């Protein structure tokens, strides 16, 4: 309604506490990386903390429309920080804590934020991550590039035993070991401790009343040009879509304990760990750790500990656990489970069947949910127990979603067909723009096929009308469910002094789904050695983050190119796979190189 106002944080918290009387209901069970380290928070406690932190932000001068970058591990303060932004109409831009200083800096600069929220350090499995140190590196780079960012709020997470925090953190013995030896670098001119600011903040905070089309958050996703794109979602449509899809796709019931294993740094963690579940008054698990620590039964021990009913994870996690066999799963009861979900990449039928038979004991429907950062919520998905499933198919469109399959000339294909997956009609959760670049928004999603939203994915429709995602058909890679562009990996490689040209392609991988295979040509005077290979891998890790680490790097005397000078990645993909069926190579300027590249292939046998 024109002129009406709302606030998403109010709808998630105040409404559930005051109108629905859910104040004492658990909003989150927090399960730390270390077994035994756990906490819980009710709806009214969460409301109070969010109000406190919203007041802190206001007292730091944050206003409606300001951007705030958040770079945090999976802790309750991350949820508090994001909802506090939403409460005062500031836009959060959450950067996954596995990203490097360079990636964080790039995102801070792009959104022009005034404040960063981070934490001292955390463990992922047995790996210590000194987050504040990485954040400081990023801030230094940002400063050199003229960023207006002047303030940094730091949660004392790993070092929290030293401070009297307010009941949300248990102080169990195993933590003692973890808290030793963390040195948090400190810059008194800009750094502030979260707990010090919170201690004097009021627990009441009037929300900022927003228009439904006001900006809610920015979330960066890889772009095929190599620069991350700031996907922008707005308040009303996103709220409706996240809330409704959560309710129907997971068949939400008030007594559910729901667990989404995604990191909040990705869209799944925004829509289906935070906004969707809280809008429905659900109880969720928020897990800080990894599926393999301290052992490969951790997921199922958490399922049993909290009696999880609905479980949502990624195919890469399923394939990883599948490799360790059935025994670690069967050691745990899992009898609470009712619905299993999958997201992030196509799930291969073998993994689907294992998930269905071993994890769910053929009792639990699987919802294979296809969607994107840009779509805000589920687009193609079964509804549990209502849609007959086919292993590996995301089945049918969600309410209000109208898909089509187009051929190269943009004609809609009917019946059994394969081609470009597009959507014919907008839906409430569709992104509204790319932050600061509306033109790129139009060209990326609407130019190739005017009148349609283009997903960038290939798709097949079978004779029964089921949709099967066949994977990206642009220059994107999907590594363990994380989208990366070939261009961003290439530019990270090109920054090395020894490299003159680089071409990156995706390559099938038994656990990650796809992995990164690189071809590099060298500048004169450089030799292709094991040492150089290690340096290149390190370089990509440092520029982008560990998820982008190349699996294979092959030396190429030169790269196959068209006469107009375009690198033909299609052919390189086949060379990486040792697939000799190259199709038409008559457009190549240098076909002679192909034989050399086949001979120099990396050994990709797993
Ligand atoms: C892929 C993640 C097949 C797809 C929510 C999409 C999937 C990209 C599925 C978006 C699925 C996601 N089946 N492919 N169930 N879910 N994808 O933006 O290629 O991180 O375009 O959003 O992941 O990734 P994003």
Coordinates of C-alpha atoms and ligand atoms in Angstrom, one line a residue:
X1 CA 0.0 0.0 0.0
X2 CA 1.4 3.4 -1.0
X3 CA 2.4 5.4 2.0
X4 CA 2.3 2.5 4.4
X5 CA 5.4 1.9 6.6
X6 CA 7.0 -1.2 8.1
X7 CA 10.2 -2.4 9.7
X8 CA 11.5 -5.9 9.2
X9 CA 13.2 -6.2 12.6
X10 CA 9.9 -5.2 14.2
X11 CA 8.2 -8.0 12.3
X12 CA 10.8 -10.5 13.3
X13 CA 11.1 -9.6 17.0
X14 CA 8.6 -7.1 18.5
X15 CA 5.6 -8.7 16.8
X16 CA 6.6 -12.2 17.8
X17 CA 7.3 -11.1 21.4
X18 CA 4.4 -8.8 21.9
X19 CA 1.6 -10.1 19.7
X20 CA 2.4 -13.7 19.3
X21 CA 3.6 -14.1 22.9
X22 CA 6.8 -15.9 21.8
X23 CA 9.1 -13.9 24.1
X24 CA 10.2 -17.0 26.0
X25 CA 10.6 -19.2 23.0
X26 CA 14.2 -20.0 21.9
X27 CA 15.2 -18.1 18.8
X28 CA 18.6 -19.7 18.5
X29 CA 20.5 -22.5 20.0
X30 CA 24.1 -21.5 19.4
X31 CA 26.5 -24.4 19.1
X32 CA 30.2 -23.5 19.2
X33 CA 32.9 -25.0 17.2
X34 CA 34.1 -26.8 20.3
X35 CA 31.6 -29.4 21.6
X36 CA 30.4 -28.2 25.0
X37 CA 30.6 -24.6 24.1
X38 CA 27.0 -23.5 23.6
X39 CA 24.4 -20.9 24.3
X40 CA 20.8 -20.1 23.7
X41 CA 18.8 -16.9 23.3
X42 CA 15.0 -16.3 23.5
X43 CA 13.0 -14.0 21.3
X44 CA 12.8 -11.4 24.0
X45 CA 16.5 -11.6 24.9
X46 CA 17.3 -11.2 21.2
X47 CA 14.9 -8.2 20.9
X48 CA 16.7 -6.5 23.9
X49 CA 20.1 -7.1 22.5
X50 CA 19.1 -5.9 19.0
X51 CA 17.7 -2.8 20.6
X52 CA 20.8 -2.2 22.6
X53 CA 23.0 -2.6 19.6
X54 CA 20.7 -0.4 17.4
X55 CA 21.2 2.3 20.1
X56 CA 24.9 1.8 19.9
X57 CA 24.9 2.2 16.2
X58 CA 22.7 5.4 16.5
X59 CA 25.1 6.8 19.1
X60 CA 27.9 6.3 16.7
X61 CA 26.0 8.5 14.2
X62 CA 24.6 5.7 12.0
X63 CA 21.4 6.8 10.2
X64 CA 18.9 5.4 7.8
X65 CA 20.5 4.6 4.4
X66 CA 24.0 4.3 5.8
X67 CA 26.0 1.2 4.9
X68 CA 27.6 -1.0 7.6
X69 CA 30.0 -3.8 6.7
X70 CA 30.0 -6.9 8.9
X71 CA 32.8 -9.4 8.9
X72 CA 32.1 -12.0 11.6
X73 CA 32.1 -15.7 12.5
X74 CA 28.9 -17.6 13.1
X75 CA 28.0 -16.2 16.5
X76 CA 24.9 -14.7 18.0
X77 CA 26.3 -11.2 17.8
X78 CA 26.3 -11.5 14.0
X79 CA 22.5 -11.9 14.0
X80 CA 22.2 -9.1 16.6
X81 CA 24.3 -6.8 14.4
X82 CA 22.4 -7.4 11.2
X83 CA 19.0 -7.0 12.8
X84 CA 20.2 -3.8 14.6
X85 CA 21.1 -2.4 11.2
X86 CA 17.6 -3.4 9.8
X87 CA 16.0 -1.8 12.9
X88 CA 17.4 1.6 12.2
X89 CA 17.2 1.4 8.4
X90 CA 20.9 1.1 7.8
X91 CA 22.0 -1.4 5.1
X92 CA 24.2 -4.3 6.2
X93 CA 26.8 -5.7 3.9
X94 CA 27.9 -9.0 5.3
X95 CA 31.2 -10.4 4.1
X96 CA 31.8 -14.1 4.6
X97 CA 34.5 -14.5 7.3
X98 CA 36.4 -16.8 5.0
X99 CA 37.1 -14.0 2.5
X100 CA 40.6 -12.4 2.4
X101 CA 41.6 -8.9 3.4
X102 CA 41.6 -7.9 -0.3
X103 CA 38.1 -9.2 -0.8
X104 CA 36.8 -7.4 2.3
X105 CA 38.5 -4.2 1.3
X106 CA 37.0 -4.3 -2.2
X107 CA 33.5 -4.8 -0.7
X108 CA 34.0 -2.0 1.9
X109 CA 35.1 0.4 -0.8
X110 CA 32.2 -0.5 -3.1
X111 CA 29.5 0.1 -0.6
X112 CA 31.2 3.2 0.9
X113 CA 30.4 2.1 4.4
X114 CA 31.2 4.2 7.5
X115 CA 31.7 1.4 10.0
X116 CA 32.9 -2.2 10.3
X117 CA 31.7 -4.8 12.8
X118 CA 34.1 -7.7 13.3
X119 CA 35.3 -10.1 16.1
X120 CA 38.7 -10.9 17.7
X121 CA 39.2 -14.4 16.4
X122 CA 37.5 -17.8 16.1
X123 CA 38.2 -21.5 15.4
X124 CA 36.9 -23.4 12.4
X125 CA 37.6 -27.0 13.2
X126 CA 41.2 -26.9 14.6
X127 CA 42.2 -23.9 12.6
X128 CA 42.5 -20.5 14.4
X129 CA 41.4 -17.5 12.4
X130 CA 42.7 -14.2 13.6
X131 CA 39.8 -12.2 12.1
X132 CA 40.7 -8.8 13.6
X133 CA 44.2 -9.1 12.1
X134 CA 42.7 -9.7 8.6
X135 CA 40.1 -6.9 9.1
X136 CA 43.0 -4.6 10.0
X137 CA 44.8 -5.4 6.9
X138 CA 41.7 -4.7 4.9
X139 CA 41.2 -1.4 6.8
X140 CA 44.7 -0.3 6.0
X141 CA 44.2 -1.0 2.3
X142 CA 40.9 0.9 2.4
X143 CA 42.5 3.8 4.1
X144 CA 45.2 4.0 1.4
X145 CA 42.3 4.0 -1.2
X146 CA 40.5 6.9 0.5
X147 CA 37.7 5.0 2.2
X148 CA 35.6 7.1 4.7
X149 CA 35.5 4.2 7.1
X150 CA 36.6 5.5 10.5
X151 CA 35.1 3.1 13.1
X152 CA 35.4 -0.5 13.9
X153 CA 33.4 -2.4 16.6
X154 CA 35.0 -5.6 17.8
X155 CA 33.2 -8.5 19.5
X156 CA 35.4 -10.3 22.0
X157 CA 34.4 -13.8 21.0
X158 CA 37.4 -16.1 21.5
X159 CA 38.7 -14.0 24.3
X160 CA 35.4 -13.7 26.0
X161 CA 36.3 -15.5 29.2
X162 CA 38.1 -12.4 30.3
X163 CA 35.0 -10.2 30.2
X164 CA 31.8 -10.5 32.1
X165 CA 29.4 -11.0 29.2
X166 CA 25.8 -11.1 29.8
X167 CA 24.7 -14.7 30.0
X168 CA 24.7 -15.6 26.3
X169 CA 28.0 -17.3 26.5
X170 CA 28.6 -20.4 28.6
X171 CA 32.0 -20.8 30.2
X172 CA 32.7 -24.4 29.9
X173 CA 36.1 -25.9 30.6
X174 CA 37.2 -26.7 27.0
X175 CA 37.1 -23.0 26.2
X176 CA 40.0 -22.2 28.5
X177 CA 42.4 -23.9 26.1
X178 CA 41.0 -22.0 23.1
X179 CA 41.2 -18.6 24.7
X180 CA 45.0 -18.6 25.2
X181 CA 47.4 -16.7 23.1
X182 CA 45.1 -14.5 21.1
X183 CA 46.7 -11.2 20.4
X184 CA 44.0 -8.8 19.1
X185 CA 45.7 -5.9 17.3
X186 CA 44.2 -2.7 18.5
X187 CA 44.0 0.8 17.0
X188 CA 42.6 3.1 19.7
X189 CA 41.8 5.8 17.1
X190 CA 39.0 3.6 15.6
X191 CA 38.5 0.4 17.5
X192 CA 35.8 -0.1 20.1
X193 CA 34.9 -3.2 22.1
X194 CA 31.3 -4.4 21.5
X195 CA 30.8 -5.3 25.2
X196 CA 31.9 -1.9 26.4
X197 CA 29.5 -0.1 24.1
X198 CA 26.6 -2.5 24.9
X199 CA 27.0 -2.2 28.7
X200 CA 25.5 1.2 28.9
X201 CA 23.0 0.9 26.0
X202 CA 19.2 1.0 26.6
X203 CA 17.2 -2.1 25.7
X204 CA 14.5 -0.1 24.1
X205 CA 14.8 1.4 20.6
X206 CA 12.1 2.8 18.4
X207 CA 12.5 1.2 15.0
X208 CA 13.0 3.4 11.9
X209 CA 9.7 3.2 9.9
X210 CA 10.5 2.3 6.3
X211 CA 8.7 2.1 3.0
X212 CA 8.4 -1.4 1.6
X213 CA 10.8 -0.4 -1.2
X214 CA 13.5 1.0 1.2
X215 CA 16.9 -0.7 0.9
X216 CA 17.4 -3.5 3.4
X217 CA 20.9 -5.0 2.6
X218 CA 23.6 -5.5 0.1
X219 CA 25.2 -8.8 -0.4
X220 CA 28.1 -9.3 -2.8
X221 CA 28.1 -12.1 -5.3
X222 CA 30.7 -13.0 -7.9
X223 CA 30.3 -11.3 -11.2
X224 CA 31.4 -12.6 -14.6
X225 CA 33.5 -9.5 -15.1
X226 CA 35.6 -10.4 -12.1
X227 CA 34.3 -7.6 -9.8
X228 CA 31.8 -8.6 -7.1
X229 CA 28.3 -7.4 -7.7
X230 CA 26.4 -5.7 -4.8
X231 CA 23.0 -7.4 -4.9
X232 CA 20.5 -5.1 -3.3
X233 CA 17.3 -6.3 -1.6
X234 CA 14.5 -4.1 -0.2
X235 CA 12.4 -4.4 2.9
X236 CA 8.9 -5.5 2.0
X237 CA 9.2 -7.9 -0.9
X238 CA 12.2 -9.7 0.6
X239 CA 10.5 -10.1 3.9
X240 CA 7.4 -11.5 2.4
X241 CA 9.3 -13.9 0.1
X242 CA 11.8 -15.2 2.8
X243 CA 8.9 -15.7 5.3
X244 CA 6.5 -17.4 2.9
X245 CA 9.1 -19.7 1.2
X246 CA 10.5 -20.7 4.6
X247 CA 7.0 -21.6 5.8
X248 CA 5.9 -23.7 2.9
X249 CA 9.2 -25.2 1.7
X250 CA 10.1 -26.5 5.1
X251 CA 6.5 -27.1 6.1
X252 CA 7.2 -25.0 9.2
X253 CA 5.4 -26.1 12.4
X254 CA 5.7 -24.2 15.7
X255 CA 7.4 -27.1 17.5
X256 CA 10.1 -27.4 14.9
X257 CA 13.8 -27.1 15.6
X258 CA 15.2 -26.0 12.3
X259 CA 18.9 -26.1 11.3
X260 CA 20.4 -24.4 8.3
X261 CA 24.1 -25.1 8.1
X262 CA 24.9 -22.3 5.7
X263 CA 27.1 -19.4 6.8
X264 CA 25.2 -16.1 7.3
X265 CA 27.8 -14.6 5.0
X266 CA 25.9 -16.2 2.1
X267 CA 22.3 -15.5 0.9
X268 CA 21.1 -18.8 2.4
X269 CA 22.2 -17.6 5.8
X270 CA 20.4 -14.3 5.3
X271 CA 17.1 -15.8 4.0
X272 CA 16.9 -19.2 5.7
X273 CA 18.9 -18.8 8.9
X274 CA 17.9 -15.3 9.9
X275 CA 15.0 -13.5 8.2
X276 CA 12.8 -16.4 7.1
X277 CA 12.9 -18.5 10.3
X278 CA 12.6 -15.4 12.7
X279 CA 9.7 -14.0 10.7
X280 CA 7.9 -17.3 11.4
X281 CA 8.8 -17.3 15.1
X282 CA 10.9 -20.5 14.6
X283 CA 13.6 -22.0 16.8
X284 CA 16.9 -22.5 14.9
X285 CA 20.3 -23.9 15.5
X286 CA 23.3 -21.6 14.7
X287 CA 26.5 -23.6 14.3
X288 CA 29.9 -22.1 14.4
X289 CA 31.9 -25.1 13.3
X290 CA 32.4 -27.5 10.5
X291 CA 30.9 -31.0 9.7
X292 CA 34.2 -32.8 10.4
X293 CA 35.2 -31.4 13.8
X294 CA 35.9 -33.0 16.1
X295 CA 34.7 -36.0 14.0
X296 CA 32.6 -36.7 11.0
X297 CA 29.6 -37.5 13.2
X298 CA 29.3 -33.9 14.5
X299 CA 26.3 -32.9 12.3
X300 CA 24.2 -35.9 13.6
X301 CA 25.3 -35.4 17.2
X302 CA 24.0 -31.8 16.9
X303 CA 20.8 -33.1 15.3
X304 CA 20.3 -35.4 18.3
X305 CA 21.3 -32.8 20.9
X306 CA 18.7 -30.3 19.8
X307 CA 16.2 -32.8 18.3
X308 CA 16.4 -31.0 14.9
X309 CA 13.3 -31.6 12.8
X310 CA 14.2 -29.7 9.6
X311 CA 17.7 -29.8 8.3
X312 CA 19.1 -27.7 5.4
X313 CA 22.6 -28.2 4.0
X314 CA 24.6 -28.2 0.7
X315 CA 25.5 -31.2 -1.6
X316 CA 29.2 -30.6 -1.0
X317 CA 28.7 -31.4 2.8
X318 CA 26.7 -34.5 1.9
X319 CA 29.3 -35.8 -0.5
X320 CA 32.0 -35.1 2.1
X321 CA 30.2 -37.1 4.8
X322 CA 29.2 -39.8 2.3
X323 CA 32.9 -40.5 1.7
X324 CA 33.2 -41.5 5.4
X325 CA 30.5 -44.1 5.1
X326 CA 27.3 -44.9 6.9
X327 CA 28.7 -45.8 10.3
X328 CA 29.3 -42.3 11.7
X329 CA 25.7 -41.4 10.7
X330 CA 24.1 -44.5 12.2
X331 CA 25.9 -44.0 15.5
X332 CA 23.3 -41.2 16.1
X333 CA 19.6 -41.6 16.3
X334 CA 18.3 -38.8 14.0
X335 CA 14.8 -39.9 14.7
X336 CA 13.7 -36.2 15.2
X337 CA 14.3 -35.4 11.5
X338 CA 11.3 -34.8 9.3
X339 CA 12.4 -32.8 6.2
X340 CA 15.9 -32.5 4.6
X341 CA 16.9 -29.7 2.3
X342 CA 19.6 -29.1 -0.2
X343 CA 20.9 -25.9 -1.7
X344 CA 23.8 -24.2 -3.6
X345 CA 24.6 -26.5 -6.5
X346 CA 23.0 -29.4 -8.4
X347 CA 22.8 -32.4 -6.2
X348 CA 24.0 -35.5 -8.0
X349 CA 21.5 -38.5 -7.7
X350 CA 24.1 -40.6 -5.9
X351 CA 24.4 -38.0 -3.1
X352 CA 20.6 -37.4 -3.1
X353 CA 20.0 -41.1 -2.6
X354 CA 22.5 -41.3 0.2
X355 CA 21.0 -38.3 1.9
X356 CA 17.5 -39.9 1.5
X357 CA 18.3 -43.4 2.5
X358 CA 21.1 -43.1 5.0
X359 CA 20.5 -39.8 6.7
X360 CA 16.7 -39.6 6.4
X361 CA 16.1 -43.4 6.4
X362 CA 13.6 -43.0 3.6
X363 CA 11.2 -41.2 6.0
X364 CA 12.1 -37.6 5.1
X365 CA 11.3 -35.8 1.9
X366 CA 14.2 -33.9 0.4
X367 CA 13.6 -30.3 -0.8
X368 CA 16.2 -29.5 -3.5
X369 CA 15.9 -25.8 -3.6
X370 CA 17.2 -23.9 -6.6
X371 CA 17.6 -20.1 -6.2
X372 CA 20.2 -17.4 -6.2
X373 CA 21.5 -14.4 -4.2
X374 CA 19.6 -12.3 -6.7
X375 CA 16.3 -14.1 -6.2
X376 CA 16.2 -13.6 -2.4
X377 CA 14.4 -16.9 -1.9
X378 CA 13.5 -20.3 -3.4
X379 CA 12.5 -20.4 -7.1
X380 CA 12.3 -24.0 -8.0
X381 CA 11.7 -26.5 -5.2
X382 CA 9.5 -29.4 -4.2
X383 CA 7.0 -28.9 -1.3
X384 CA 7.7 -31.6 1.2
X385 CA 5.5 -34.7 1.0
X386 CA 3.3 -32.9 -1.6
X387 CA 5.6 -33.0 -4.6
X388 CA 6.7 -36.4 -5.9
X389 CA 10.5 -36.3 -5.9
X390 CA 13.0 -37.2 -8.5
X391 CA 16.6 -37.5 -7.2
X392 CA 18.6 -34.5 -8.7
X393 CA 15.6 -32.5 -9.8
X394 CA 14.6 -29.2 -8.2
X395 CA 11.1 -30.2 -9.5
X396 CA 8.7 -27.2 -10.0
X397 CA 8.4 -23.5 -9.5
X398 CA 7.5 -22.0 -6.1
X399 CA 4.3 -20.0 -5.8
X400 CA 4.3 -16.9 -8.1
X401 CA 7.4 -18.0 -10.0
X402 CA 7.1 -18.5 -13.8
X403 CA 10.1 -20.2 -15.3
X404 CA 10.8 -20.7 -19.0
X405 CA 13.5 -22.4 -21.0
X406 CA 14.9 -20.5 -24.0
X407 CA 17.1 -21.4 -26.9
X408 CA 20.0 -19.4 -28.1
X409 CA 17.7 -17.2 -30.2
X410 CA 15.5 -16.4 -27.2
X411 CA 12.6 -18.6 -28.2
X412 CA 10.6 -20.3 -25.5
X413 CA 10.8 -24.0 -25.7
X414 CA 7.8 -26.1 -24.8
X415 CA 7.7 -29.6 -23.3
X416 CA 10.9 -31.7 -23.1
X417 CA 13.7 -29.2 -23.7
X418 CA 17.1 -27.9 -22.6
X419 CA 18.4 -24.4 -22.7
X420 CA 18.7 -21.1 -20.7
X421 CA 16.7 -20.9 -17.5
X422 CA 14.8 -17.6 -17.3
X423 CA 11.9 -16.2 -15.3
X424 CA 9.1 -14.5 -17.1
X425 CA 7.6 -12.5 -14.3
X426 CA 9.0 -10.7 -11.2
X427 CA 8.4 -12.1 -7.8
X428 CA 8.4 -10.3 -4.4
X429 CA 12.0 -11.2 -3.5
X430 CA 13.7 -10.2 -6.7
X431 CA 16.8 -8.0 -6.2
X432 CA 16.0 -4.4 -7.1
X433 CA 19.4 -3.3 -8.4
X434 CA 23.2 -3.7 -8.1
X435 CA 24.4 -1.3 -5.6
X436 CA 25.7 1.8 -7.3
X437 CA 25.4 0.4 -10.8
X438 CA 21.8 0.1 -12.1
X439 CA 23.0 -0.1 -15.6
X440 CA 25.1 -3.3 -14.9
X441 CA 21.9 -4.7 -13.2
X442 CA 20.0 -4.2 -16.5
X443 CA 22.7 -5.6 -18.8
X444 CA 23.5 -8.6 -16.6
X445 CA 20.0 -9.9 -16.0
X446 CA 17.8 -8.4 -18.7
X447 CA 19.7 -7.7 -21.8
X448 CA 20.5 -11.1 -23.4
X449 CA 16.8 -12.0 -23.5
X450 CA 14.7 -8.8 -23.3
X451 CA 11.6 -9.3 -21.1
X452 CA 13.0 -12.1 -19.1
X453 CA 15.2 -12.4 -16.0
X454 CA 18.2 -14.5 -17.0
X455 CA 19.6 -16.8 -14.3
X456 CA 22.9 -17.8 -16.0
X457 CA 22.0 -21.4 -15.4
X458 CA 21.3 -24.1 -17.9
X459 CA 18.2 -26.2 -17.4
X460 CA 16.4 -29.2 -18.8
X461 CA 12.7 -30.0 -18.5
X462 CA 11.7 -33.7 -18.7
X463 CA 8.6 -35.3 -20.2
X464 CA 6.8 -34.9 -16.8
X465 CA 7.6 -31.2 -16.6
X466 CA 10.3 -31.5 -13.9
X467 CA 13.1 -29.0 -14.0
X468 CA 16.7 -30.2 -13.8
X469 CA 19.4 -27.5 -13.3
X470 CA 22.4 -28.5 -15.5
X471 CA 24.8 -25.8 -14.0
X472 CA 26.1 -22.4 -15.0
X473 CA 26.4 -21.5 -18.6
X474 CA 28.3 -18.3 -18.1
X475 CA 31.9 -17.8 -17.0
X476 CA 31.1 -18.8 -13.4
X477 CA 32.4 -21.6 -11.3
X478 CA 30.5 -23.3 -8.5
X479 CA 33.0 -24.6 -6.0
X480 CA 31.4 -26.4 -3.0
X481 CA 28.2 -24.4 -3.6
X482 CA 30.2 -21.1 -3.7
X483 CA 30.0 -19.0 -6.8
X484 CA 33.2 -17.6 -8.2
X485 CA 34.0 -16.1 -11.6
X486 CA 36.7 -17.3 -13.9
X487 CA 37.7 -13.7 -14.3
X488 CA 38.4 -13.0 -10.6
X489 CA 40.6 -16.1 -10.3
X490 CA 42.4 -15.1 -13.5
X491 CA 43.0 -11.6 -12.3
X492 CA 44.4 -12.9 -9.0
X493 CA 46.8 -15.1 -11.0
X494 CA 47.8 -12.2 -13.3
X495 CA 49.0 -10.2 -10.5
X496 CA 51.9 -12.5 -10.1
X497 CA 55.1 -11.2 -11.8
X498 CA 55.7 -14.5 -13.6
X499 CA 52.4 -14.8 -15.3
X500 CA 51.6 -13.2 -18.7
X501 CA 48.2 -14.8 -19.4
X502 CA 45.8 -17.0 -17.5
X503 CA 42.7 -18.9 -18.3
X504 CA 40.5 -20.6 -15.7
X505 CA 37.9 -23.3 -16.2
X506 CA 35.7 -25.4 -14.0
X507 CA 36.5 -29.1 -13.7
X508 CA 34.4 -31.8 -12.1
X509 CA 35.4 -32.8 -8.6
X510 CA 34.0 -35.6 -6.5
X511 CA 33.5 -33.6 -3.3
X512 CA 33.4 -30.0 -4.3
X513 CA 31.1 -30.5 -7.4
X514 CA 33.4 -28.3 -9.4
X515 CA 37.0 -27.3 -8.8
X516 CA 39.4 -24.8 -10.4
X517 CA 41.7 -25.7 -13.2
X518 CA 44.1 -23.0 -14.4
X519 CA 46.2 -22.6 -17.6
X520 CA 49.0 -20.1 -17.3
X521 CA 51.5 -18.7 -19.7
X522 CA 54.7 -17.3 -18.4
X523 CA 56.7 -14.1 -19.0
X524 CA 60.1 -14.5 -20.4
X525 CA 62.8 -15.5 -18.0
X526 CA 60.4 -17.4 -15.7
X527 CA 60.3 -21.2 -15.3
X528 CA 57.3 -23.3 -14.4
X529 CA 58.3 -25.0 -11.1
X530 CA 56.5 -26.6 -8.1
X531 CA 57.5 -23.5 -6.2
X532 CA 55.8 -21.2 -8.7
X533 CA 52.7 -23.4 -8.5
X534 CA 52.6 -23.0 -4.7
X535 CA 53.1 -19.3 -5.0
X536 CA 50.2 -19.0 -7.4
X537 CA 47.9 -21.0 -5.2
X538 CA 48.9 -18.8 -2.2
X539 CA 48.4 -15.7 -4.3
X540 CA 44.8 -16.7 -5.2
X541 CA 44.0 -17.6 -1.5
X542 CA 45.3 -14.2 -0.4
X543 CA 43.5 -12.2 -3.1
X544 CA 40.1 -14.0 -2.8
X545 CA 40.1 -16.5 0.0
X546 CA 40.7 -20.2 0.7
X547 CA 37.5 -21.3 -1.3
X548 CA 39.1 -20.0 -4.5
X549 CA 42.4 -22.0 -4.1
X550 CA 43.1 -23.6 -7.5
X551 CA 43.2 -27.4 -7.6
X552 CA 45.3 -27.6 -10.8
X553 CA 47.7 -25.3 -12.5
X554 CA 48.9 -26.3 -16.0
X555 CA 51.7 -24.6 -17.8
X556 CA 50.6 -23.5 -21.3
X557 CA 53.1 -22.3 -23.9
X558 CA 50.2 -20.3 -25.3
X559 CA 46.4 -20.4 -25.0
X560 CA 44.0 -21.4 -27.8
X561 CA 42.3 -18.2 -29.1
X562 CA 39.9 -17.3 -31.8
X563 CA 41.1 -15.1 -34.6
X564 CA 39.7 -12.1 -32.8
X565 CA 41.9 -13.0 -29.9
X566 CA 39.3 -14.4 -27.5
X567 CA 40.5 -17.3 -25.3
X568 CA 38.3 -20.4 -26.0
X569 CA 37.6 -21.7 -22.5
X570 CA 35.2 -24.2 -24.0
X571 CA 38.2 -26.0 -25.5
X572 CA 40.3 -25.7 -22.4
X573 CA 37.5 -27.3 -20.3
X574 CA 37.7 -30.3 -22.6
X575 CA 41.5 -30.4 -22.4
X576 CA 41.3 -30.4 -18.6
X577 CA 38.9 -33.4 -18.8
X578 CA 41.0 -35.1 -21.5
X579 CA 38.0 -35.1 -23.7
X580 CA 39.2 -35.3 -27.3
X581 CA 35.9 -34.5 -28.8
X582 CA 36.5 -30.8 -29.4
X583 CA 33.9 -30.1 -32.0
X584 CA 34.5 -27.3 -34.4
X585 CA 38.0 -25.8 -34.0
X586 CA 38.2 -24.1 -37.4
X587 CA 37.8 -20.6 -35.8
X588 CA 41.0 -21.0 -33.8
X589 CA 44.0 -18.8 -34.7
X590 CA 46.5 -21.3 -33.3
X591 CA 45.1 -24.9 -33.4
X592 CA 48.6 -26.3 -33.1
X593 CA 48.7 -25.5 -29.4
X594 CA 46.0 -28.0 -28.6
X595 CA 48.2 -31.1 -28.9
X596 CA 50.8 -29.6 -26.5
X597 CA 48.1 -28.8 -24.0
X598 CA 46.7 -32.3 -24.1
X599 CA 50.2 -33.6 -23.5
X600 CA 50.8 -31.3 -20.6
X601 CA 47.6 -32.0 -18.7
X602 CA 47.7 -32.2 -14.9
X603 CA 46.9 -35.6 -13.5
X604 CA 43.4 -35.2 -12.3
X605 CA 42.7 -38.7 -11.2
X606 CA 41.3 -38.5 -7.7
Ligands
LIG1 C1 23.5 -22.8 -8.1 C2 22.7 -19.8 -3.5 C3 21.3 -26.5 -8.7 C4 23.0 -22.2 -9.4 C5 21.3 -20.0 -3.0 C6 22.7 -20.8 -9.0 C7 21.8 -24.6 -7.6 C8 23.8 -20.4 -8.0 C9 20.9 -24.9 -6.6 C10 23.4 -19.3 -7.1 C11 20.2 -26.1 -6.7 C12 21.9 -23.0 -6.2 N1 20.4 -26.9 -7.8 N2 22.0 -25.4 -8.7 N3 19.3 -26.5 -5.8 N4 21.0 -23.9 -5.7 N5 22.4 -23.4 -7.3 O1 23.9 -16.8 -5.5 O2 24.1 -22.2 -10.3 O3 25.3 -18.3 -4.0 O4 22.7 -19.9 -10.1 O5 22.8 -18.6 -4.2 O6 24.0 -21.7 -7.3 O7 24.4 -19.2 -6.1 P1 24.2 -18.2 -4.9

